[in-house]
Coordinates of C-alpha atoms in Angstrom, one line a residue:
X7 CA -27.5 -23.3 -75.3
X8 CA -27.4 -23.6 -71.3
X9 CA -29.5 -21.7 -69.2
X10 CA -29.0 -20.9 -65.7
X11 CA -31.2 -18.9 -63.1
X12 CA -30.3 -16.3 -60.3
X13 CA -31.0 -13.6 -57.9
X14 CA -28.3 -11.2 -58.7
X15 CA -26.5 -10.7 -62.0
X16 CA -23.6 -8.3 -62.3
X17 CA -22.0 -7.6 -65.5
X18 CA -18.4 -6.4 -65.5
X19 CA -16.1 -7.2 -62.5
X20 CA -14.2 -4.1 -62.1
X21 CA -14.3 -2.5 -58.9
X22 CA -17.4 -1.8 -58.6
X23 CA -18.3 -5.1 -60.4
X24 CA -16.7 -7.4 -58.0
X25 CA -17.1 -5.8 -54.9
X26 CA -21.3 -5.9 -55.5
X27 CA -20.8 -9.6 -56.3
X28 CA -18.8 -10.1 -53.4
X29 CA -20.8 -8.4 -50.8
X30 CA -23.8 -10.3 -52.3
X31 CA -22.8 -13.2 -51.7
X32 CA -21.3 -12.7 -48.5
X33 CA -25.1 -12.2 -47.5
X34 CA -26.5 -15.5 -49.4
X35 CA -27.2 -13.7 -52.5
X36 CA -27.5 -15.8 -54.8
X37 CA -25.1 -13.9 -57.4
X38 CA -23.4 -14.5 -61.2
X39 CA -21.0 -12.0 -62.4
X40 CA -20.2 -11.8 -66.1
X41 CA -16.5 -10.4 -67.3
X42 CA -15.4 -10.5 -71.2
X43 CA -11.5 -9.9 -69.6
X44 CA -9.6 -10.3 -66.4
X45 CA -11.2 -10.1 -63.2
X46 CA -10.3 -6.4 -61.6
X47 CA -11.8 -4.1 -64.6
X48 CA -9.7 -0.8 -66.0
X49 CA -7.9 0.2 -62.9
X50 CA -6.7 -3.2 -61.9
X51 CA -5.5 -4.2 -65.4
X52 CA -5.0 -1.1 -67.6
X53 CA -5.4 2.1 -64.9
X54 CA -4.7 2.7 -61.3
X55 CA -2.6 -0.1 -60.3
X56 CA -0.3 -0.8 -63.0
X57 CA 0.0 3.2 -63.7
X58 CA 1.0 3.5 -59.9
X59 CA 3.4 0.9 -60.4
X60 CA 5.2 2.4 -63.6
X61 CA 5.1 5.7 -61.6
X62 CA 6.8 3.9 -58.4
X63 CA 9.6 3.0 -61.0
X64 CA 10.3 6.2 -62.5
X65 CA 10.5 7.9 -59.4
X66 CA 12.7 5.6 -58.4
X67 CA 14.9 6.0 -61.4
X68 CA 15.1 9.3 -61.4
X69 CA 16.4 9.5 -57.1
X70 CA 19.2 7.3 -58.8
X71 CA 20.2 9.6 -61.6
X72 CA 20.5 12.6 -59.5
X73 CA 22.8 10.7 -57.2
X74 CA 24.9 9.4 -60.0
X75 CA 24.6 13.2 -61.2
X76 CA 26.2 14.0 -57.9
X77 CA 24.1 16.6 -57.2
X78 CA 22.5 14.8 -54.2
X79 CA 22.0 16.5 -51.2
X80 CA 22.1 13.4 -49.3
X81 CA 25.8 13.1 -49.8
X82 CA 24.8 9.6 -52.2
X83 CA 26.4 9.1 -55.5
X84 CA 26.4 5.9 -57.5
X85 CA 27.3 4.9 -61.0
X86 CA 25.1 6.3 -63.9
X87 CA 21.2 4.0 -64.2
X88 CA 20.4 2.0 -66.6
X89 CA 16.5 1.3 -66.6
X90 CA 15.1 -1.7 -68.9
X91 CA 11.6 -0.7 -69.3
X92 CA 10.9 -4.3 -70.5
X93 CA 11.3 -5.6 -67.1
X94 CA 9.7 -3.2 -65.5
X95 CA 6.7 -3.7 -66.8
X96 CA 7.1 -7.4 -66.4
X97 CA 7.4 -6.6 -62.4
X98 CA 3.9 -4.4 -63.3
X99 CA 2.1 -7.3 -65.1
X100 CA 3.2 -9.1 -62.2
X101 CA 1.5 -7.5 -59.5
X102 CA -1.5 -7.2 -61.9
X103 CA -1.5 -11.4 -62.3
X104 CA -1.2 -11.3 -58.1
X105 CA -4.2 -9.2 -57.7
X106 CA -6.4 -11.1 -60.6
X107 CA -5.7 -14.1 -58.5
X108 CA -7.1 -12.9 -55.7
X109 CA -9.6 -10.9 -56.9
X110 CA -10.9 -14.4 -58.8
X111 CA -9.9 -16.1 -55.6
X112 CA -12.6 -13.8 -53.3
X113 CA -15.3 -13.8 -55.6
X114 CA -14.7 -18.3 -55.6
X115 CA -14.9 -17.6 -51.6
X116 CA -17.9 -15.4 -51.7
X117 CA -19.9 -18.2 -53.9
X118 CA -20.3 -15.9 -56.8
X119 CA -20.4 -17.9 -59.9
X120 CA -18.2 -16.4 -62.9
X121 CA -19.1 -16.7 -66.4
X122 CA -16.2 -15.4 -68.9
X123 CA -17.6 -14.1 -72.0
X124 CA -19.7 -10.8 -73.7
X125 CA -23.2 -10.1 -72.2
X126 CA -25.8 -8.8 -74.6
X127 CA -29.2 -8.0 -73.0
X128 CA -32.3 -9.8 -74.5
X129 CA -34.9 -8.2 -72.3
X130 CA -34.4 -6.6 -69.0
X131 CA -34.6 -9.8 -66.6
X132 CA -32.3 -12.0 -69.5
X133 CA -29.3 -11.6 -70.6
X134 CA -27.1 -14.2 -73.2
X135 CA -23.1 -14.7 -73.0
X136 CA -21.3 -15.1 -75.9
X137 CA -18.6 -18.1 -73.8
X138 CA -15.5 -19.9 -75.6
X139 CA -17.7 -23.2 -74.6
X140 CA -21.4 -21.8 -76.5
X141 CA -24.0 -19.3 -75.6
X142 CA -25.1 -19.2 -72.1
X143 CA -28.6 -17.7 -70.9
X144 CA -28.7 -16.2 -67.9
X145 CA -32.1 -15.1 -66.0
X146 CA -31.8 -13.2 -63.0
X147 CA -34.7 -10.9 -60.5
X148 CA -31.9 -8.2 -60.2
X149 CA -28.9 -6.9 -62.4
X150 CA -26.6 -4.5 -61.7
X151 CA -24.4 -2.9 -65.1
X152 CA -21.5 -2.1 -63.8
X153 CA -19.3 -2.1 -67.7
X154 CA -17.2 0.7 -66.7
X155 CA -15.5 3.3 -69.1
X156 CA -12.7 3.1 -72.2
X157 CA -10.6 6.1 -73.2
X158 CA -11.9 8.7 -75.5
X159 CA -10.6 8.6 -79.0
X160 CA -10.4 11.8 -81.4
X161 CA -11.6 11.2 -85.0
X162 CA -8.6 12.8 -86.1
X163 CA -5.9 10.8 -84.0
X164 CA -7.1 7.3 -84.0
X165 CA -5.5 5.0 -81.7
X166 CA -2.9 2.9 -83.7
X167 CA 0.9 3.4 -85.2
X168 CA 2.1 6.3 -83.1
X169 CA -1.1 7.4 -81.3
X170 CA -1.1 5.4 -78.2
X171 CA -3.8 5.3 -75.5
X172 CA -3.0 5.4 -71.6
X173 CA -3.5 1.5 -71.7
X174 CA -1.1 1.2 -74.4
X175 CA 1.3 3.4 -72.8
X176 CA 1.6 1.2 -70.1
X177 CA 3.0 -2.0 -72.1
X178 CA 5.7 0.2 -74.1
X179 CA 8.6 -1.7 -74.1
X180 CA 10.6 0.6 -74.2
X181 CA 10.9 4.8 -73.2
X182 CA 9.9 6.7 -76.7
X183 CA 12.9 9.2 -77.0
X184 CA 10.3 12.5 -77.8
X185 CA 6.6 11.9 -76.1
X186 CA 3.8 14.2 -77.2
X187 CA 0.9 13.9 -74.5
X188 CA -2.8 15.5 -75.8
X189 CA -4.5 16.5 -72.6
X190 CA -3.3 18.2 -69.2
X191 CA -5.6 16.0 -66.8
X192 CA -4.6 14.3 -64.2
X193 CA -4.0 10.7 -66.1
X194 CA -1.5 12.8 -69.0
X195 CA 0.1 14.7 -66.6
X196 CA 1.0 11.2 -64.3
X197 CA 2.3 9.1 -67.4
X198 CA 3.8 12.2 -68.8
X199 CA 6.1 13.0 -65.7
X200 CA 6.9 9.3 -65.4
X201 CA 8.4 8.5 -69.0
X202 CA 10.2 12.3 -68.5
X203 CA 11.6 10.7 -65.1
X204 CA 12.7 7.8 -67.1
X205 CA 14.5 9.6 -70.1
X206 CA 12.0 11.0 -72.6
X207 CA 11.4 14.5 -73.8
X208 CA 7.9 15.3 -72.9
X209 CA 5.5 18.1 -74.5
X210 CA 1.9 18.2 -73.2
X211 CA -0.5 20.2 -75.4
X212 CA -3.6 21.3 -73.6
X213 CA -5.9 23.2 -75.1
X214 CA -7.3 25.0 -72.2
X215 CA -5.3 28.2 -70.5
X216 CA -3.9 25.7 -68.3
X217 CA -3.0 22.0 -67.1
X218 CA -5.1 20.0 -64.1
X219 CA -8.1 22.4 -64.9
X220 CA -10.4 20.8 -62.8
X221 CA -8.2 21.6 -59.8
X222 CA -7.3 25.5 -58.6
X223 CA -4.4 26.8 -59.4
X224 CA -3.4 27.8 -55.8
X225 CA -2.9 23.7 -55.6
X226 CA -1.8 23.1 -58.6
X227 CA 1.0 26.0 -58.5
X228 CA 3.8 22.8 -57.1
X229 CA 3.1 20.7 -59.9
X230 CA 3.3 23.2 -62.7
X231 CA 6.5 24.6 -60.8
X232 CA 7.4 20.4 -60.8
X233 CA 7.0 20.2 -64.6
X234 CA 9.5 22.5 -65.6
X235 CA 11.9 21.2 -63.4
X236 CA 11.5 18.3 -65.4
X237 CA 12.1 20.0 -68.2
X238 CA 8.1 19.2 -69.8
X239 CA 6.8 21.5 -72.3
X240 CA 3.8 22.1 -71.9
X241 CA 1.7 24.2 -74.4
X242 CA -1.7 25.8 -72.9
X243 CA -4.1 27.1 -75.3
X244 CA -3.3 24.8 -78.0
X245 CA -5.1 22.2 -79.9
X246 CA -4.2 19.3 -81.6
X247 CA -5.1 18.9 -85.2
X248 CA -3.6 15.4 -86.2
X249 CA -0.9 13.3 -87.3
X250 CA 2.4 14.9 -89.5
X251 CA 1.6 13.2 -93.0
X252 CA 5.2 11.1 -91.9
X253 CA 3.2 10.3 -89.0
X254 CA 6.8 11.7 -86.8
X255 CA 5.2 15.2 -85.4
X256 CA 1.5 16.4 -83.7
X257 CA 0.1 18.8 -85.5
X258 CA -1.3 21.9 -83.4
X259 CA -2.9 24.8 -83.5
X260 CA -1.0 27.3 -80.8
X261 CA -2.3 30.0 -78.5
X262 CA -1.6 32.7 -80.8
X263 CA -3.8 31.0 -83.5
X264 CA -0.6 29.5 -85.6
X265 CA 0.2 26.1 -86.6
X266 CA 2.8 24.0 -85.2
X267 CA 4.8 20.1 -85.7
X268 CA 5.5 18.4 -82.4
X269 CA 8.3 15.6 -82.9
X270 CA 7.2 13.3 -81.4
X271 CA 8.3 8.9 -81.8
X272 CA 4.7 8.5 -79.7
X273 CA 1.8 10.3 -79.1
X274 CA -0.3 9.7 -76.2
X275 CA -3.9 10.5 -76.1
X276 CA -5.5 11.7 -72.7
X277 CA -8.4 13.8 -73.2
X278 CA -10.7 11.9 -71.1
X279 CA -13.1 8.8 -70.8
X280 CA -16.5 7.6 -72.1
X281 CA -19.1 5.1 -70.7
X282 CA -19.1 1.7 -72.0
X283 CA -22.9 1.5 -73.0
X284 CA -22.3 -0.3 -76.7
X285 CA -22.4 -3.8 -77.8
X286 CA -24.2 -4.7 -74.3
X287 CA -27.8 -4.4 -76.1
X288 CA -28.8 -1.8 -74.0
X289 CA -31.5 -0.7 -77.0
X290 CA -33.3 -3.8 -75.7
X291 CA -34.2 -2.3 -72.5
X292 CA -35.6 1.3 -71.9
X293 CA -32.6 2.9 -69.5
X294 CA -33.1 6.9 -68.9
X295 CA -29.9 8.6 -69.6
X296 CA -28.0 11.8 -68.3
X297 CA -26.2 12.8 -71.9
X298 CA -23.8 9.6 -72.3
X299 CA -24.0 7.8 -69.0
X300 CA -27.2 5.5 -67.4
X301 CA -29.3 8.1 -65.3
X302 CA -29.6 6.9 -61.5
X303 CA -30.7 7.3 -58.3
X304 CA -29.2 7.7 -54.9
X305 CA -29.4 4.4 -54.4
X306 CA -27.7 3.7 -58.1
X307 CA -31.8 2.7 -59.5
X308 CA -32.0 3.1 -62.9
X309 CA -35.2 3.9 -65.0
X310 CA -36.4 0.0 -65.0
X311 CA -37.3 -2.0 -62.0
X312 CA -35.0 -4.2 -60.7
X313 CA -32.0 -2.7 -63.1
X314 CA -29.0 -1.3 -61.1
X315 CA -25.9 0.5 -62.3
X316 CA -23.0 1.9 -60.8
X317 CA -19.6 3.1 -61.0
X318 CA -18.0 4.8 -64.5
X319 CA -21.0 4.3 -66.8
X320 CA -23.5 6.3 -64.7
X321 CA -21.2 9.4 -64.9
X322 CA -18.2 11.5 -62.8
X323 CA -16.4 11.3 -60.2
X324 CA -14.9 8.1 -62.3
X325 CA -13.1 7.0 -59.5
X326 CA -12.7 3.0 -58.4
X327 CA -13.5 3.9 -55.0
X328 CA -17.2 5.6 -55.9
X329 CA -17.7 2.7 -57.9
X330 CA -16.2 0.0 -54.6
X331 CA -18.8 2.0 -52.6
X332 CA -21.7 2.1 -54.7
X333 CA -20.9 -1.6 -55.6
X334 CA -21.2 -2.6 -51.7
X335 CA -24.6 -0.5 -51.4
X336 CA -26.5 -2.3 -53.8
X337 CA -25.4 -5.5 -52.8
X338 CA -26.9 -4.6 -49.0
X339 CA -30.2 -3.7 -51.3
X340 CA -30.4 -6.3 -52.7
X341 CA -30.3 -8.8 -49.4
X342 CA -33.2 -6.8 -47.9
X343 CA -30.7 -4.3 -46.0
X344 CA -31.8 -0.7 -46.0
X345 CA -29.2 1.4 -47.2
X346 CA -28.1 4.9 -48.3
X347 CA -24.9 6.2 -49.8
X348 CA -23.5 9.2 -47.8
X349 CA -21.2 11.2 -50.8
X350 CA -20.6 14.2 -49.2
X351 CA -16.8 13.1 -49.5
X352 CA -15.5 11.1 -52.2
X353 CA -11.5 11.7 -51.9
X354 CA -9.7 11.8 -55.2
X355 CA -6.1 12.0 -55.7
X356 CA -4.0 12.7 -58.7
X357 CA -0.1 10.3 -58.8
X358 CA 1.5 13.8 -60.2
X359 CA 4.8 14.9 -58.6
X360 CA 3.7 16.1 -55.8
X361 CA 0.6 14.4 -55.5
X362 CA -2.4 15.8 -54.8
X363 CA -6.1 15.4 -52.8
X364 CA -8.9 16.8 -52.4
X365 CA -12.1 16.1 -50.5
X366 CA -15.1 17.6 -50.1
X367 CA -15.6 21.4 -51.2
X368 CA -12.8 23.4 -52.6
X369 CA -12.9 27.4 -51.3
X370 CA -14.5 28.5 -53.9
X371 CA -17.8 26.1 -53.9
X372 CA -17.5 27.0 -50.1
X373 CA -17.8 30.8 -50.2
X374 CA -21.0 30.1 -52.2
X375 CA -22.7 28.3 -48.6
X376 CA -21.5 31.6 -46.8
X377 CA -18.8 32.8 -45.0
X378 CA -15.7 30.3 -44.7
X379 CA -12.5 30.6 -42.6
X380 CA -9.1 29.1 -44.4
X381 CA -6.2 27.6 -42.6
X382 CA -3.0 26.5 -44.8
X383 CA -0.1 25.1 -43.1
X384 CA 3.2 24.6 -45.6
X385 CA 5.0 21.8 -45.6
X386 CA 8.6 23.9 -46.1
X387 CA 7.2 24.1 -42.1
X388 CA 7.3 20.3 -41.6
X389 CA 10.1 18.7 -40.1
X390 CA 9.1 15.4 -41.6
X391 CA 8.7 16.9 -45.7
X392 CA 12.9 18.2 -44.8
X393 CA 13.6 15.1 -44.3
X394 CA 12.5 13.7 -47.3
X395 CA 13.6 16.2 -49.8
X396 CA 10.0 16.9 -49.8
X397 CA 9.0 21.0 -49.1
X398 CA 6.7 22.4 -52.4
X399 CA 3.0 22.1 -51.1
X400 CA 0.7 22.6 -48.5
X401 CA -2.3 21.2 -46.2
X402 CA -5.5 23.1 -46.7
X403 CA -8.3 22.9 -44.5
X404 CA -11.8 24.8 -45.3
X405 CA -14.5 25.3 -42.6
X406 CA -17.7 27.2 -42.3
X407 CA -16.7 30.5 -40.3
X408 CA -19.9 30.8 -38.1
X409 CA -19.4 27.1 -37.0
X410 CA -16.5 25.7 -37.6
X411 CA -18.0 22.9 -39.8
X412 CA -15.3 21.0 -42.0
X413 CA -16.8 21.4 -45.2
X414 CA -13.6 20.5 -47.4
X415 CA -9.6 19.2 -47.3
X416 CA -7.1 19.7 -50.2
X417 CA -3.3 18.8 -50.1
X418 CA -0.3 19.2 -52.7
X419 CA 3.2 17.3 -51.5
X420 CA 4.9 14.7 -51.6
X421 CA 3.0 11.7 -50.3
X422 CA 0.0 13.2 -49.6
X423 CA -2.2 10.6 -50.8
X424 CA -1.9 8.9 -47.9
X425 CA -3.4 11.2 -46.4
X426 CA -7.0 11.1 -48.2
X427 CA -8.2 8.0 -45.5
X428 CA -8.1 11.3 -42.9
X429 CA -9.7 13.7 -44.9
X430 CA -12.7 11.3 -46.0
X431 CA -13.3 10.6 -42.0
X432 CA -12.7 13.8 -41.2
X433 CA -15.7 15.2 -43.4
X434 CA -18.0 11.7 -43.0
X435 CA -17.4 12.4 -38.9
X436 CA -18.8 15.8 -39.8
X437 CA -15.7 17.5 -37.9
X438 CA -15.4 21.0 -36.8
X439 CA -11.7 22.6 -36.8
X440 CA -11.3 21.8 -32.8
X441 CA -11.7 18.3 -33.4
X442 CA -8.3 18.1 -35.5
X443 CA -7.2 20.8 -33.6
X444 CA -7.3 18.7 -30.4
X445 CA -6.7 15.2 -32.2
X446 CA -2.6 14.4 -31.1
X447 CA -1.3 13.6 -34.5
X448 CA 2.2 11.7 -34.4
X449 CA 5.5 13.7 -35.1
X450 CA 7.3 13.7 -36.9
X451 CA 4.5 13.1 -40.1
X452 CA 3.5 15.2 -43.0
X453 CA -0.2 14.0 -41.3
X454 CA 1.0 16.9 -38.4
X455 CA 0.3 19.3 -41.5
X456 CA -3.2 18.7 -41.4
X457 CA -3.6 19.7 -38.0
X458 CA -1.5 22.9 -38.3
X459 CA -3.8 24.0 -40.8
X460 CA -6.6 23.4 -38.2
X461 CA -5.1 24.9 -35.7
X462 CA -4.0 28.3 -38.7
X463 CA -7.6 28.1 -39.1
X464 CA -8.6 28.9 -35.7
X465 CA -6.3 31.8 -35.2
X466 CA -3.1 30.1 -33.2
X467 CA -0.7 28.3 -35.6
X468 CA 2.1 26.8 -33.6
X469 CA 4.7 26.1 -36.2
X470 CA 4.3 28.6 -38.9

């Protein structure tokens, strides 16, 4: 049995874990990171990156299909396209592989030692890792738990056969003819819309009264309109009950209480994610919990001295960039720096069609804090959006009425994910409406919608 000692041990090499380890290494902290799979975690391997690759491929295929149908307003006509999903998946896997190698190289460059295997706690300072070459014991002064999350499995729809998780959906060799998506949140709609564009007949089953319930109805209206245009059937107020006897349909209780069968070749279950807290030996240490998640303070410290936790294992919002920010902060704290984490703005992006971006407070949340001003600018009045056939959507700015401090920014539209950095920066810098309105924005760009929304809130929009 081999034993090594270090100042910092990071368990999990997802976005939070590997960023924490790299930054700690840069600061001269003797660091070890343990990962059972490939570096990058869910986000890089079976989440953010591969899903966006698949979404992009679907968008490109749909564009060509419209051109082949002779209804392209651009005047472009082509022969009917064909999709080789296996080749698409291979391209996606190539991107993931390159990024895996990149993360591994960055860890090595920072002087971080990587141990491949499954870590189990012995106590608050020691873990044992079962590796291919035998048991490795690691003793550390400080430990960071960054074990991430996993798809929630429904007891009456266990994964296997026709029932698949988001991970399985990203590795399909062919487009299913009939796809039923259980769960109308962002993961389900992102993948459901992608497969609809690739030719699948898609049905979404959502138990709540509407899809994307975490966003306000005004923001999601363009997405709901697009779902209909893609031919996706949306069953709201409906509950999945299980798999049919033959395994070729989903049993559903509809909103009016009736039983129905929805034919399916594949059933994609996307009802949320759960923290990965089992099989790590956490019962050997005494960590306070917040429900299923590990409880942390504003510096990601757990209830045990010397143990931190970051990322999805600590709760919502389960976002890679949140985990990265936490990881960087913890590394600097371990290195002796005075650090805090200002989380007033953690932008969230939903890569549906059109895309959604939220940062800061929604109008409803802001109203609870006092009188507000709201400015909305529609992309139907934006020249760049017109030239991209992306007129559906808008940018919305929410600010205090008294001093015009911006409290929240939301957008829905084609490619608005790229505006999230500007939204986050504005909130972090404490921008006021006058700051945004007085900043010269490039023309013609969709970013002008941000400036125009601020101008609208001030009462003197120029282009609407």
